[in-house]
PDB file of C-alpha atoms and ligand atoms in Angstrom:
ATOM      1  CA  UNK A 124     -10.565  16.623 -22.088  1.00  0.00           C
ATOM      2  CA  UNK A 125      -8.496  13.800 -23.112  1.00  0.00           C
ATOM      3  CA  UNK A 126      -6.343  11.508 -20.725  1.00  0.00           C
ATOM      4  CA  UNK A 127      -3.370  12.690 -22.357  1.00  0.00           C
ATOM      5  CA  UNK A 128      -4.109  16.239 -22.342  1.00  0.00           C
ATOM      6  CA  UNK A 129      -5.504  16.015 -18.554  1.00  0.00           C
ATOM      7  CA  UNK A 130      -2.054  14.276 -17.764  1.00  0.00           C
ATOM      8  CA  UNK A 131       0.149  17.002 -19.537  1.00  0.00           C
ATOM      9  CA  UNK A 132      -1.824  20.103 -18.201  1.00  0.00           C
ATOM     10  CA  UNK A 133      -1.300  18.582 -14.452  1.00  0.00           C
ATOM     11  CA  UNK A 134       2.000  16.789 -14.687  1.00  0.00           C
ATOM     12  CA  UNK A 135       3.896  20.263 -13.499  1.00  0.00           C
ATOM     13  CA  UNK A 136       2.417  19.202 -10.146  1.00  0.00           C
ATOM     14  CA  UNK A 137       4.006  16.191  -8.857  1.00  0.00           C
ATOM     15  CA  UNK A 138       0.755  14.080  -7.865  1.00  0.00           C
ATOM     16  CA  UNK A 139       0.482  12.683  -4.370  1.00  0.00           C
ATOM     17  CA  UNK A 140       1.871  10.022  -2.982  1.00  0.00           C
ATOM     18  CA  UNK A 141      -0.192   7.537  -0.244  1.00  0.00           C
ATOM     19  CA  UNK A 142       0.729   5.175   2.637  1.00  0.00           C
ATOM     20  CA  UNK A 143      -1.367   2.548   3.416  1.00  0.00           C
ATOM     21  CA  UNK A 144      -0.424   0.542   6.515  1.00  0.00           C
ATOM     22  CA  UNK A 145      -2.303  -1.914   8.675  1.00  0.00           C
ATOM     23  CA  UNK A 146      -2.111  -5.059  10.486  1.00  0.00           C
ATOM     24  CA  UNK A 147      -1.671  -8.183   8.065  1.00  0.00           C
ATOM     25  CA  UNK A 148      -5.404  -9.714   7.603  1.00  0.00           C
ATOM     26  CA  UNK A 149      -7.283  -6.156   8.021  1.00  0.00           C
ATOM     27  CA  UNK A 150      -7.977  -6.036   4.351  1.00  0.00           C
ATOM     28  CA  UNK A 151      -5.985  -3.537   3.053  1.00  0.00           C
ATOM     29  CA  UNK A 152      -5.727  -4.853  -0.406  1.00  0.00           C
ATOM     30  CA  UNK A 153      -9.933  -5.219  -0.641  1.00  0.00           C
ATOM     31  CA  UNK A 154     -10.293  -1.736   0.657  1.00  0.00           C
ATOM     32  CA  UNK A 155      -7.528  -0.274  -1.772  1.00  0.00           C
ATOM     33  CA  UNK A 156      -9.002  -1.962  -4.959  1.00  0.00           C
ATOM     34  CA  UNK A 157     -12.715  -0.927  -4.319  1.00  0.00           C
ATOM     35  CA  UNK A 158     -11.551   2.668  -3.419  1.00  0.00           C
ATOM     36  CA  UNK A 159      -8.818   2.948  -6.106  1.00  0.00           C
ATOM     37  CA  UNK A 160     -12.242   2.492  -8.200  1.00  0.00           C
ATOM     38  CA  UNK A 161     -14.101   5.213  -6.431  1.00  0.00           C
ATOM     39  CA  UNK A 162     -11.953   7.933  -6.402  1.00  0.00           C
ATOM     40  CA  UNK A 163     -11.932  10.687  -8.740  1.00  0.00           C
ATOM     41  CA  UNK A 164      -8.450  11.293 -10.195  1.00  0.00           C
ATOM     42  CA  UNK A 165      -6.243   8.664 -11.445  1.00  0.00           C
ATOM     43  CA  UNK A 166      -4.621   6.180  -8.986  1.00  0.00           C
ATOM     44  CA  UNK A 167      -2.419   3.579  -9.063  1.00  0.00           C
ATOM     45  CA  UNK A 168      -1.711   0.792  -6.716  1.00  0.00           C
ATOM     46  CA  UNK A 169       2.260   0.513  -6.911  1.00  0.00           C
ATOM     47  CA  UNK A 170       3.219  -3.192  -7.605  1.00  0.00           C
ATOM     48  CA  UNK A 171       5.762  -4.184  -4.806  1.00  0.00           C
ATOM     49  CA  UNK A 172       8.507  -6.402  -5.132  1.00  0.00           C
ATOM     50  CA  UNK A 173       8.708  -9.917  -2.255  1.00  0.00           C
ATOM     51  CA  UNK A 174      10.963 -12.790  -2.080  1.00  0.00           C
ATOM     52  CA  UNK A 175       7.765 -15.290  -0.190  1.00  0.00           C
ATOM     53  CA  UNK A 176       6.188 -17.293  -2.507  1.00  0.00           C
ATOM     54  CA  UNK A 177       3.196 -16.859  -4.634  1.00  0.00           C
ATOM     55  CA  UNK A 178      -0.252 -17.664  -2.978  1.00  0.00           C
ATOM     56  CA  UNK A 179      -3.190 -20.191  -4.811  1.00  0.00           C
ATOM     57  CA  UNK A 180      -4.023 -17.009  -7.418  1.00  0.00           C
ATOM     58  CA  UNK A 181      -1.818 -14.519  -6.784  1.00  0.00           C
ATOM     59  CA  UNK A 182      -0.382 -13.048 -10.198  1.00  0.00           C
ATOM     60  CA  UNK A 183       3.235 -12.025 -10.657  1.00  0.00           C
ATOM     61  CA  UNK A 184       3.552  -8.629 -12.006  1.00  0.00           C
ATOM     62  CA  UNK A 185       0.155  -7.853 -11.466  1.00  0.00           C
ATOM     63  CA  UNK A 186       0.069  -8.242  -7.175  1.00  0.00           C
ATOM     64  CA  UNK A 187       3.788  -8.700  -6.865  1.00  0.00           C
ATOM     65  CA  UNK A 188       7.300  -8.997  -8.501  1.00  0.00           C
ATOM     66  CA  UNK A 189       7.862 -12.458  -6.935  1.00  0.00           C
ATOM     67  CA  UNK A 190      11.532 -12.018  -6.953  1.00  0.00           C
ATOM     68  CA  UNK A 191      14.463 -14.449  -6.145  1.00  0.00           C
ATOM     69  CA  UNK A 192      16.494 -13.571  -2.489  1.00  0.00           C
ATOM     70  CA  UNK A 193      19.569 -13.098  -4.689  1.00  0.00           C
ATOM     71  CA  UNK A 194      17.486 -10.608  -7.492  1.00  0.00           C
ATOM     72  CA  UNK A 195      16.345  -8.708  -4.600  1.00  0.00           C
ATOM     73  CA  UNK A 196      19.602  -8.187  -2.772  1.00  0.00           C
ATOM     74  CA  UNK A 197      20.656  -6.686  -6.877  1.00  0.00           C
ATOM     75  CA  UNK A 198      17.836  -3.901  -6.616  1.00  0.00           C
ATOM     76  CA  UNK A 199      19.020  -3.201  -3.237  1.00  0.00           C
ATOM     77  CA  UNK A 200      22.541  -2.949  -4.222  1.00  0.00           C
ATOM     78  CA  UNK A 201      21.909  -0.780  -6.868  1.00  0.00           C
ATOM     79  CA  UNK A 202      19.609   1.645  -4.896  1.00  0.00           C
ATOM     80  CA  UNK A 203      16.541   1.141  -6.922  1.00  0.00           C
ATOM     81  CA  UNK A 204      14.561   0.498  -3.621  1.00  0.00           C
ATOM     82  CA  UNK A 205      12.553   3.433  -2.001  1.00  0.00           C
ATOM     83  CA  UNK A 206      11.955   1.312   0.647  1.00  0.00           C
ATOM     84  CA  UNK A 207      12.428  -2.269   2.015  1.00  0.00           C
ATOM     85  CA  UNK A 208      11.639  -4.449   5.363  1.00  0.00           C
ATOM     86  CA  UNK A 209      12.067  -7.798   6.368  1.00  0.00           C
ATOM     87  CA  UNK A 210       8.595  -8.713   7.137  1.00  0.00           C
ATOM     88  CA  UNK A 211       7.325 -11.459   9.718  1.00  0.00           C
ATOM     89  CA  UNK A 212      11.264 -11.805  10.604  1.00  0.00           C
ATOM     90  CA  UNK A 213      11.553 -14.365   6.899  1.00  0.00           C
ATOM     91  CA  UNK A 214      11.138 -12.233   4.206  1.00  0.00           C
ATOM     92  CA  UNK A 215      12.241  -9.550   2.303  1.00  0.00           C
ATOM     93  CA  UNK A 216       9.099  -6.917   0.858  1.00  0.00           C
ATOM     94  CA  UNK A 217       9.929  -3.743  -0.894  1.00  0.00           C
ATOM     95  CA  UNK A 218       9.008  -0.751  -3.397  1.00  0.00           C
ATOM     96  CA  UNK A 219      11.131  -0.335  -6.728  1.00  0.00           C
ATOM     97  CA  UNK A 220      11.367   3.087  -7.236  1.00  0.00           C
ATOM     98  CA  UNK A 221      10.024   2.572 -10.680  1.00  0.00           C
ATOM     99  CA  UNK A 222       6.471   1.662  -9.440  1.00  0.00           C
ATOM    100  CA  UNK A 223       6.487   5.605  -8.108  1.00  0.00           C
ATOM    101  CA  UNK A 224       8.464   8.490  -9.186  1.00  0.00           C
ATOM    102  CA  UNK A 225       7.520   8.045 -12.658  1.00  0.00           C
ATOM    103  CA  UNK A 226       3.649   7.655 -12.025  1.00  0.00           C
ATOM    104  CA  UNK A 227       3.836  10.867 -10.103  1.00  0.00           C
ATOM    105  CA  UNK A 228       5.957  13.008 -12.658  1.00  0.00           C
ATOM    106  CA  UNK A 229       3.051  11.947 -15.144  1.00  0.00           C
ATOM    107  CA  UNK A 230       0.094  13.377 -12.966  1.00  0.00           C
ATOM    108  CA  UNK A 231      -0.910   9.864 -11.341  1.00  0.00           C
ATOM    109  CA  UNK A 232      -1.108   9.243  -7.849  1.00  0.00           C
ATOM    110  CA  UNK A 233       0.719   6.371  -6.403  1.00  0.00           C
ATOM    111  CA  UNK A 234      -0.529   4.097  -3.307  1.00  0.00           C
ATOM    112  CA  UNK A 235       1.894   1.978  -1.472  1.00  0.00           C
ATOM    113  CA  UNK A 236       0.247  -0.726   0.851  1.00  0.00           C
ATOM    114  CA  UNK A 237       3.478  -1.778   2.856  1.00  0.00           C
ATOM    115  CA  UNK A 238       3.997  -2.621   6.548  1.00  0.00           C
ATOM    116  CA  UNK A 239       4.681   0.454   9.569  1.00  0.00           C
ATOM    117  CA  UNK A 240       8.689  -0.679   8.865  1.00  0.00           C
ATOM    118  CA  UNK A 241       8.141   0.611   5.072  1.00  0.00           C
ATOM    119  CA  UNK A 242       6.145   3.543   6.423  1.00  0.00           C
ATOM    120  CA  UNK A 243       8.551   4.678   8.426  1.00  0.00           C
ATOM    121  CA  UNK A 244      11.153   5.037   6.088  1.00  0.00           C
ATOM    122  CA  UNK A 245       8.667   6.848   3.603  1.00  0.00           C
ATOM    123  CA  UNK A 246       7.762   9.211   6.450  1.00  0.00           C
ATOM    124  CA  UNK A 247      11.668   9.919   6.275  1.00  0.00           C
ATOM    125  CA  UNK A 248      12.149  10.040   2.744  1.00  0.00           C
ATOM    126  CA  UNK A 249       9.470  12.061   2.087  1.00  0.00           C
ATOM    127  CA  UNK A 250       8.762  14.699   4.812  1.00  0.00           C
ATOM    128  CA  UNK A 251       5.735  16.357   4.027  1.00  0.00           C
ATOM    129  CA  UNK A 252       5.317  15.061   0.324  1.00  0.00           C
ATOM    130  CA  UNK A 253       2.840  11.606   1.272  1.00  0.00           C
ATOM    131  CA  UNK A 254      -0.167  11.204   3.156  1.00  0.00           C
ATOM    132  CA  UNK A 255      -0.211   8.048   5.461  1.00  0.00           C
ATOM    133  CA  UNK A 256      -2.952   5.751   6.589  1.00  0.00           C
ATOM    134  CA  UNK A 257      -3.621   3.602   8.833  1.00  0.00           C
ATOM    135  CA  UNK A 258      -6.556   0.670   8.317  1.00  0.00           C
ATOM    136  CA  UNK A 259      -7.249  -0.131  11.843  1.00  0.00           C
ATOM    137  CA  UNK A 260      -9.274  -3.497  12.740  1.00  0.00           C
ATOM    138  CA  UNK A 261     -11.817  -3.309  15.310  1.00  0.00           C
ATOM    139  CA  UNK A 262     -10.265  -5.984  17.774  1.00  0.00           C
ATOM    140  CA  UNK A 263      -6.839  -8.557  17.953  1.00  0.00           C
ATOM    141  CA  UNK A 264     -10.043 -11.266  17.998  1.00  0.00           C
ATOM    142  CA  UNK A 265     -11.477  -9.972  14.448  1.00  0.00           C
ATOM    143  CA  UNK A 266      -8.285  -9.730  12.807  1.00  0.00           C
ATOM    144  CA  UNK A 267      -7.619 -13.845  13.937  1.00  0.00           C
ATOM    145  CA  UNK A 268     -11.191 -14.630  12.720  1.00  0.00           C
ATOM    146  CA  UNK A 269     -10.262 -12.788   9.009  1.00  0.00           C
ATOM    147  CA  UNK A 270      -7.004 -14.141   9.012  1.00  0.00           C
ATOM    148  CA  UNK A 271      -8.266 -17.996   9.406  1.00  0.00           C
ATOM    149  CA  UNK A 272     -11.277 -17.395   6.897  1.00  0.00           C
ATOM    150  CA  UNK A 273      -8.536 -15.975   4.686  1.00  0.00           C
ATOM    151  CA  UNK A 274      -7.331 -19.484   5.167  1.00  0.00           C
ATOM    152  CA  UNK A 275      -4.088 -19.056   3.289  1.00  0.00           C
ATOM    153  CA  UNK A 276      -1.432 -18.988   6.159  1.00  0.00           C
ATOM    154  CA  UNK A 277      -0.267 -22.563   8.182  1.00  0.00           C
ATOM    155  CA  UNK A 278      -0.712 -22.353  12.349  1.00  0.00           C
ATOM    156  CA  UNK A 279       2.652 -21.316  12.579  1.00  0.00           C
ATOM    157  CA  UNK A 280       2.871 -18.154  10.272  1.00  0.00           C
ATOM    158  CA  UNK A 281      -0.905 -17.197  11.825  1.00  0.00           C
ATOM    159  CA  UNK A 282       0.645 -17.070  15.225  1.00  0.00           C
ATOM    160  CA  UNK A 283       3.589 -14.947  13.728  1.00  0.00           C
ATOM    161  CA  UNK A 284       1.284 -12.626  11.620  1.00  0.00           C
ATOM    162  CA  UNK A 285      -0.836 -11.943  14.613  1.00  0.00           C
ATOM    163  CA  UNK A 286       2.244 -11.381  16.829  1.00  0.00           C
ATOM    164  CA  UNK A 287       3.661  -8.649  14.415  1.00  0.00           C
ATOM    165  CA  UNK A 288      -0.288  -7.471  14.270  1.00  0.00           C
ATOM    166  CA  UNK A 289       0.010  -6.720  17.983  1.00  0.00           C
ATOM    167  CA  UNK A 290       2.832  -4.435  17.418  1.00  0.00           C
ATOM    168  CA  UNK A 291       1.605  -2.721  14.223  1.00  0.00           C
ATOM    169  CA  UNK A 292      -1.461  -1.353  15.827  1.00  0.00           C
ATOM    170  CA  UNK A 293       0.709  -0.135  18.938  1.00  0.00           C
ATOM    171  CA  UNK A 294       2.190   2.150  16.289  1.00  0.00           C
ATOM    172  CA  UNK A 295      -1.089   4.078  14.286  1.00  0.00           C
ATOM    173  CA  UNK A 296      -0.459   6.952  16.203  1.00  0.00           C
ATOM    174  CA  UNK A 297       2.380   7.429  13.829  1.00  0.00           C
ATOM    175  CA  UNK A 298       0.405   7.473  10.896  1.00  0.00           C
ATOM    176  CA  UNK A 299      -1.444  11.115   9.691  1.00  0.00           C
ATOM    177  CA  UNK A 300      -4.775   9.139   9.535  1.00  0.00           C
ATOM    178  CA  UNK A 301      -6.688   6.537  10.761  1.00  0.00           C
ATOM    179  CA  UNK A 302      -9.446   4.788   9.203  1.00  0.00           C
ATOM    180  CA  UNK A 303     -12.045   2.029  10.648  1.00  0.00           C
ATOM    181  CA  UNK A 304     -12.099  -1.099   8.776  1.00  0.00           C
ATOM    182  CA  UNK A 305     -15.161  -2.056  10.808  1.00  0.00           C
ATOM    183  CA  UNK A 306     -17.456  -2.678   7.217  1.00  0.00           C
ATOM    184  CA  UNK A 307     -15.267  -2.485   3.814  1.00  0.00           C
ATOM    185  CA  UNK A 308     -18.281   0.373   2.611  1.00  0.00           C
ATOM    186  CA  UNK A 309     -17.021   2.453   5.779  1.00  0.00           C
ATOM    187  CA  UNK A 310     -13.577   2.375   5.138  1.00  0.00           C
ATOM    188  CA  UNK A 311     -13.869   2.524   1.700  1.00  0.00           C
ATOM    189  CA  UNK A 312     -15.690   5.778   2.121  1.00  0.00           C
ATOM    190  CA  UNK A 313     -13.009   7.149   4.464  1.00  0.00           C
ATOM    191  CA  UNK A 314     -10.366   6.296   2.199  1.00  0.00           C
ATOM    192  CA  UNK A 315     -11.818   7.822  -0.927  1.00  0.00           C
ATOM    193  CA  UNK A 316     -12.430  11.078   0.769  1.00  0.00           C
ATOM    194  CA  UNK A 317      -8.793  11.018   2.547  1.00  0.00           C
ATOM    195  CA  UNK A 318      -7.406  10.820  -1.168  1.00  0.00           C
ATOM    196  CA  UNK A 319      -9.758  12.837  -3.145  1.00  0.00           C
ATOM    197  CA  UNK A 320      -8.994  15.559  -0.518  1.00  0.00           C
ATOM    198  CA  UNK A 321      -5.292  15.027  -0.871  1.00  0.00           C
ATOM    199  CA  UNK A 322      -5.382  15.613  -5.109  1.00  0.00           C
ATOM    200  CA  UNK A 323      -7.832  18.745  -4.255  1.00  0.00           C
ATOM    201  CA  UNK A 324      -5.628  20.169  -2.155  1.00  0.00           C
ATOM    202  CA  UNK A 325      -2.651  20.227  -4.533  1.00  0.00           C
ATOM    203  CA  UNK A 326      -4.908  21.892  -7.210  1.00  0.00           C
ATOM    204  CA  UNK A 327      -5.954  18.928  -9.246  1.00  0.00           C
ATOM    205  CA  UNK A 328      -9.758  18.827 -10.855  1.00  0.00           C
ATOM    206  CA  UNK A 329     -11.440  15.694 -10.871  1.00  0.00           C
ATOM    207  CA  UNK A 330     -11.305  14.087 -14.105  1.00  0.00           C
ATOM    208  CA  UNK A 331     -13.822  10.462 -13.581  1.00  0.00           C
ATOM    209  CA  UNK A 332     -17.401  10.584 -12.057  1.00  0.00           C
ATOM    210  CA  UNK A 333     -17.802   8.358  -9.002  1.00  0.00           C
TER     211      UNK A 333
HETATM  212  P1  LIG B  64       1.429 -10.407   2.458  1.00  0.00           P
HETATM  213  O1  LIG B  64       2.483 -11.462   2.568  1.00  0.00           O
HETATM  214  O2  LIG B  64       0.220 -10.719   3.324  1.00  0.00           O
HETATM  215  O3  LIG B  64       1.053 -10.104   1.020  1.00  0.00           O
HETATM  216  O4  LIG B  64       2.045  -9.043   3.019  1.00  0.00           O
HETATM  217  C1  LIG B  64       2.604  -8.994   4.280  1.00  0.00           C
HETATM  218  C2  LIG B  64       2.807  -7.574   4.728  1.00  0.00           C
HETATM  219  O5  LIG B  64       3.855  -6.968   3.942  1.00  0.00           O
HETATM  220  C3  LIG B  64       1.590  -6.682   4.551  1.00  0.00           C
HETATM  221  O6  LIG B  64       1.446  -5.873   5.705  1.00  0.00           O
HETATM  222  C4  LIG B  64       1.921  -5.849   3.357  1.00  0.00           C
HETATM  223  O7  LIG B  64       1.270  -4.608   3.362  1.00  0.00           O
HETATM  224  C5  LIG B  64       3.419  -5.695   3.535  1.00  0.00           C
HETATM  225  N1  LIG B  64       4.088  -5.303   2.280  1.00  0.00           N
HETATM  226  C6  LIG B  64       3.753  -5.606   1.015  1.00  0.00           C
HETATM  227  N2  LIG B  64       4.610  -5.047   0.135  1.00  0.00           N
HETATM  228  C7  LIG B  64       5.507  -4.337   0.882  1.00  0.00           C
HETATM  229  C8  LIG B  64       6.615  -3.510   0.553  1.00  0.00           C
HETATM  230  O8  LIG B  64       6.964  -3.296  -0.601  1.00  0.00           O
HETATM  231  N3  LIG B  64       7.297  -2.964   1.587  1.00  0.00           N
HETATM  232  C9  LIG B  64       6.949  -3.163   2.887  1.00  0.00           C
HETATM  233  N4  LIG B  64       7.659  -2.547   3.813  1.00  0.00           N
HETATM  234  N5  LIG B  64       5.897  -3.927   3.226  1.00  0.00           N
HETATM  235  C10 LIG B  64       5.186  -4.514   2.239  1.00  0.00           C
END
């Protein structure tokens, strides 16, 4: 079967929606790449929008709209936002609509990796219709030793990220599932199954070999 045909026979059935959430550092963006890769129906990674600045190799449009304060504010204004937070109490991270609805209506699965603020209003926007996830780290102590071999954030925003960490992982219990990132195999593995599960269970058939 062809992409296009696969897409029109299966675009009557809105595909599935994911939340990714997890303590900054955990490696949500490692584990979503390798399983986005693994999985066996097509997946997309939604591009969010932020007003903080680009890091050494980040790519704008690619792992972020890098958007002005003022071009944000716009979106907002003009309800084009699914979802928005002010994250680490300085900036401004959110979803454009247009990174999801349209994905979906064409039979390909959309995966948001926002903070538990973001989740939340997901888990109200969309009662029932998204699976959430939670990439859980195995200890405060390992998530300081990723973040400082990330080596991207200053003293000061380290303390802060690992301040909001603390009361991220107070709130997994929120979240439908939990996953390990103890290795990245392991919690790629989880992940995978979590979504291949989710597109089997709304009546899509695998269309990629793993
Ligand atoms: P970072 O600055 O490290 O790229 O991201 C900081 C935090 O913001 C991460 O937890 C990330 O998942 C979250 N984040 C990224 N994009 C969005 C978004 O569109 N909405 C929300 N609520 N959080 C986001």
């Amino acid at each position: 079967m062809s992409q296009s045909e696969f897409f029109n026979r299966q675009s009557a059935i809105l595909a599935p929606l994911f939340v990714l959430s997890g303590p900054s550092g955990v490696g949500k963006t490692t584990v979503v790449e390798e399983a986005i890769r693994a999985v066996r129906y097509p997946l997309r990674r939604a591009v969010t929008a932020t007003t903080r600045p680009p890091r050494p190799g980040e790519r704008p449009e690619v792992d972020y709209h890098f958007w002005s304060v003022e071009r944000f504010v716009d979106a907002l204004d003009r309800g084009e936002m699914l979802e928005h937070a002010v994250v680490f109490g300085r900036d401004y991270y959110g979803t454009p609509r247009a990174e999801v609805d349209p994905y979906r209506s064409a039979g390909v699965g959309v995966i948001l990796v926002i903070d538990v603020q973001g989740a939340a209003q997901v888990r109200a926007k969309y009662p029932g219709d998204h699976r959430s996830i939670f990439l859980q780290v195995p200890s405060l102590a390992e998530l300081e030793r990723r973040l400082r071999a990330r080596g991207t954030e200053d003293e000061a925003r380290l303390a802060r990220r690992l301040d909001t960490a603390e009361r991220d992982l107070a709130r997994a219990g929120e979240f439908a599932d939990r996953v390990m990132n103890d290795t990245v195999p392991n919690a790629v593995r989880a992940l995978t199954q979590i979504i291949n599960d989710e597109f089997q269970a709304r009546g899509y058939e695998p269309c990629l070999t793993s």
